[in-house]
XYZ file of C-alpha atoms in Angstrom:
310
model
C 26.961 176.639 105.802
C 30.505 175.338 106.078
C 32.370 174.098 103.032
C 34.378 170.993 103.846
C 35.072 169.398 100.426
C 36.800 170.544 97.266
C 36.148 168.575 94.072
C 38.601 169.019 91.224
C 37.179 167.856 87.911
C 40.720 167.460 86.695
C 39.842 166.773 83.070
C 36.978 166.112 80.675
C 39.204 163.741 78.731
C 38.177 160.131 79.252
C 38.999 156.679 77.935
C 35.434 156.253 76.751
C 32.377 158.126 75.553
C 29.604 156.688 77.719
C 25.999 157.422 76.787
C 25.220 158.304 80.408
C 27.921 160.960 80.714
C 26.376 164.233 81.830
C 29.627 166.097 81.074
C 29.902 164.617 77.557
C 33.453 163.438 78.259
C 35.386 161.586 75.568
C 38.913 160.677 74.427
C 38.855 163.764 72.191
C 38.247 166.298 74.965
C 41.271 168.472 75.777
C 40.184 170.422 78.863
C 42.420 169.859 81.881
C 43.535 171.647 85.026
C 47.232 172.376 85.314
C 48.985 170.586 88.170
C 50.354 173.875 89.521
C 46.850 175.347 89.646
C 45.491 172.272 91.424
C 48.338 172.471 93.938
C 47.537 176.110 94.642
C 43.888 175.216 95.212
C 44.893 172.460 97.635
C 47.001 174.965 99.577
C 44.044 177.346 99.714
C 41.790 174.448 100.739
C 44.011 173.914 103.759
C 43.795 177.617 104.624
C 39.989 177.420 104.482
C 39.583 174.300 106.641
C 38.660 172.034 103.716
C 39.022 168.460 104.981
C 38.610 166.453 101.774
C 39.742 166.875 98.163
C 38.182 164.747 95.426
C 39.805 164.118 92.044
C 37.299 163.265 89.319
C 36.549 163.877 85.665
C 36.463 162.640 82.975
C 39.085 160.091 83.890
C 41.632 161.706 86.229
C 43.992 158.722 86.145
C 44.781 159.406 82.511
C 47.157 161.776 84.317
C 48.073 159.288 87.021
C 51.460 160.697 87.982
C 50.007 164.168 88.487
C 47.034 162.889 90.503
C 49.232 160.694 92.718
C 51.551 163.632 93.347
C 48.635 165.900 94.214
C 47.101 163.269 96.505
C 50.437 163.024 98.258
C 50.460 166.795 98.651
C 46.988 166.627 100.216
C 48.253 164.024 102.660
C 51.262 166.171 103.597
C 48.844 168.969 104.557
C 46.580 166.671 106.562
C 43.807 166.684 103.963
C 42.041 163.450 102.986
C 41.692 162.634 99.296
C 39.497 160.507 97.076
C 39.811 159.492 93.422
C 36.964 158.547 91.078
C 37.976 156.255 88.214
C 36.570 153.767 85.727
C 39.617 151.492 86.344
C 40.771 151.346 82.729
C 44.221 150.748 84.221
C 43.277 147.409 85.806
C 43.692 145.095 82.797
C 45.751 142.681 84.904
C 46.027 142.122 88.626
C 49.680 143.194 88.527
C 48.828 146.521 86.871
C 45.924 147.089 89.243
C 48.080 146.345 92.277
C 50.768 148.732 91.052
C 48.368 151.659 90.748
C 46.513 150.894 93.989
C 49.835 150.651 95.811
C 50.793 154.083 94.499
C 47.478 155.473 95.756
C 47.923 153.930 99.173
C 51.494 155.136 99.545
C 50.453 158.647 98.477
C 47.843 158.700 101.247
C 44.692 158.365 99.149
C 41.862 157.570 101.557
C 39.249 156.295 99.190
C 38.758 155.054 95.625
C 35.373 155.373 93.975
C 34.918 153.013 91.029
C 32.437 153.869 88.272
C 31.061 150.591 86.929
C 27.763 149.622 85.331
C 26.215 148.496 82.031
C 27.518 151.604 80.306
C 31.098 151.748 81.579
C 31.534 147.994 81.049
C 31.209 148.434 77.282
C 34.732 149.875 77.339
C 36.158 148.827 80.714
C 35.380 145.122 81.289
C 34.296 143.823 84.677
C 37.555 141.844 84.792
C 39.313 145.166 85.410
C 37.009 145.859 88.341
C 37.733 142.442 89.833
C 41.472 143.036 89.580
C 41.204 146.420 91.266
C 38.974 145.086 94.046
C 41.449 142.297 94.823
C 44.324 144.788 94.812
C 42.441 147.246 97.025
C 41.710 144.548 99.587
C 45.366 143.549 99.641
C 46.464 147.160 100.147
C 43.588 147.916 102.550
C 42.356 150.828 100.441
C 38.719 151.738 100.985
C 36.582 151.319 97.861
C 33.084 152.405 96.869
C 31.448 151.322 93.612
C 29.074 153.742 91.954
C 26.570 152.111 89.594
C 24.663 154.535 87.366
C 21.216 153.258 86.447
C 18.419 153.827 83.989
C 14.980 152.259 84.120
C 15.787 149.426 81.711
C 19.463 148.949 82.489
C 20.866 146.062 84.514
C 21.108 148.312 87.570
C 22.781 146.878 90.674
C 21.860 143.218 90.036
C 23.320 143.430 86.548
C 26.618 144.730 87.849
C 26.811 142.430 90.865
C 26.316 139.267 88.843
C 29.527 140.150 87.000
C 31.743 140.764 90.007
C 30.165 138.216 92.374
C 32.201 137.560 95.526
C 34.758 140.224 94.644
C 32.303 142.831 95.903
C 31.947 141.418 99.417
C 32.700 144.085 102.005
C 32.599 146.868 99.412
C 30.151 149.755 99.681
C 28.005 149.961 96.544
C 25.860 152.926 95.556
C 23.186 153.062 92.894
C 23.212 156.444 91.217
C 20.292 157.509 89.078
C 21.292 158.944 85.725
C 20.218 162.532 85.047
C 18.729 163.737 81.736
C 21.628 166.145 81.375
C 24.465 166.431 78.861
C 25.001 163.446 76.573
C 22.500 161.372 78.553
C 19.726 163.782 77.561
C 20.646 163.264 73.910
C 20.990 159.475 74.012
C 17.901 158.486 75.990
C 14.189 159.255 75.968
C 12.756 160.988 79.020
C 10.871 157.811 79.931
C 14.146 155.889 80.199
C 15.127 157.674 83.414
C 14.260 156.655 86.953
C 12.082 159.212 88.706
C 11.535 159.890 92.383
C 8.070 160.385 93.792
C 9.338 163.177 96.035
C 11.837 166.018 95.886
C 11.380 167.338 99.418
C 14.810 166.403 100.767
C 17.450 169.064 101.363
C 20.548 169.406 99.219
C 22.722 166.309 99.664
C 25.737 167.893 97.961
C 25.964 170.951 100.168
C 29.331 171.869 101.632
C 31.171 171.174 98.370
C 33.003 173.519 96.015
C 33.536 172.044 92.550
C 36.111 173.339 90.083
C 35.757 172.318 86.440
C 38.710 171.871 84.018
C 38.226 175.427 82.726
C 38.577 176.849 86.234
C 34.919 177.688 86.822
C 33.765 177.238 90.418
C 30.373 176.033 91.624
C 28.884 175.647 95.133
C 27.655 172.112 94.549
C 28.979 168.577 94.240
C 26.369 167.499 91.684
C 26.526 167.944 87.909
C 23.018 169.428 88.120
C 24.448 172.365 90.056
C 27.069 173.166 87.438
C 24.953 175.709 85.616
C 25.544 179.335 84.681
C 23.311 180.776 87.392
C 25.350 178.956 90.066
C 28.781 179.864 88.724
C 30.819 181.614 91.421
C 33.651 182.838 89.245
C 36.997 181.718 87.899
C 39.874 180.380 89.966
C 42.135 182.391 87.673
C 40.564 185.615 88.927
C 39.617 184.672 92.502
C 41.169 182.687 95.302
C 39.323 179.878 97.052
C 38.581 182.021 100.106
C 36.703 184.561 97.980
C 34.918 181.773 96.102
C 33.703 180.247 99.368
C 32.630 183.671 100.626
C 30.615 184.231 97.464
C 29.013 180.811 97.842
C 27.937 181.645 101.377
C 26.435 184.918 100.168
C 24.315 183.168 97.515
C 20.804 183.356 98.949
C 19.498 180.458 96.853
C 22.350 178.094 97.730
C 22.073 178.816 101.438
C 18.297 178.431 101.545
C 18.191 175.183 99.573
C 20.954 173.704 101.722
C 18.781 174.207 104.809
C 15.227 173.821 103.509
C 15.368 172.047 100.166
C 13.442 173.240 97.135
C 9.868 172.322 98.046
C 8.984 175.844 99.232
C 10.031 177.242 95.853
C 7.679 174.873 94.059
C 4.816 175.630 96.423
C 5.197 179.394 95.997
C 5.514 179.175 92.203
C 2.336 177.110 91.946
C 0.303 179.153 94.414
C 1.205 182.404 92.683
C 0.985 181.104 89.101
C 4.466 182.302 88.202
C 5.504 181.655 84.581
C 8.000 178.945 85.510
C 7.452 175.473 84.117
C 7.460 172.815 86.828
C 8.341 169.350 85.459
C 5.762 166.639 86.083
C 8.467 164.270 87.268
C 12.096 164.613 88.264
C 14.911 162.268 89.201
C 15.455 163.950 92.578
C 15.886 167.325 94.276
C 19.102 167.992 92.331
C 17.285 167.472 89.042
C 14.456 169.796 90.087
C 17.055 172.401 91.031
C 18.610 172.033 87.572
C 15.242 172.393 85.836
C 14.509 175.636 87.702
C 17.890 177.342 87.871
C 19.221 176.100 84.540
C 16.965 178.460 82.599
C 18.060 182.111 82.482
C 14.511 183.351 82.014
C 13.538 181.873 85.382
C 16.078 183.781 87.450
C 14.195 187.112 87.914
C 11.185 185.188 89.208
C 13.298 182.910 91.420
C 14.967 185.963 92.968
C 11.506 187.218 93.905
C 10.536 183.785 95.236
C 13.502 183.593 97.607
C 12.707 187.014 99.030
C 9.106 186.029 99.654
C 9.702 182.605 101.181
C 12.517 183.882 103.385
C 10.201 186.607 104.640
C 7.557 183.978 105.454
C 10.104 181.814 107.283
């Protein structure tokens, strides 16, 4: 498997403390990558044929000047960049235009806006409108990510607040995971569940670095678990991290075949691993299996068996 994207969770500090936050971000969090470390990782990304760097959090634009500088550095190396933000900085059209213009001039290729019932409690939809108008003026590509629960407003609830401002904008509905703060704030029945988890890993090809420097071979918060940790960027370079990811037998298998064969083998052989009755998606099922230390000896046996069968 080739790794083409590097995600830098630049900070866990955020302007808000959303109930849906799987990382439990808040204004009180202090964790943050140093700009010099991020720059070194971008250089190593170039050396390893990484084509896209994503800046996320937390709220990365709390450190706007650093993120803009780093995005510009990506551009100078021929690497595309994307920023995920809740748009707290878009209180007026003039402010929104100023920040979007900085992004565009730095070479940012894409802005992903987090907006839904939960984010809007702190960042009003008026901010989103201002940013969308500014992005259209500056011809900056925008995607809106709407995180949903069963009884939330979901996409219709968000769209009724931004109306025509969303025309021509790609909008994604993201199901909330029962992970982190979300698991504490909501009952299990509040989450949206998929009837199937047979698809392959949709976040393959991504290396994620958290604010403490831990590296993971996954672009989903469900993959940021101890059993998937590849090591620290303070002790390894990105080349070695990618090599270790490629050597991980579970990561490689799931990227090609999904997780269904694991479940089938566990059930057929009555292994002492609890299989949830319902899950949000394949990522959630992966989290439920690999997030428990006691499961790992059995899962290591499972991968040997199913690979032998294949």
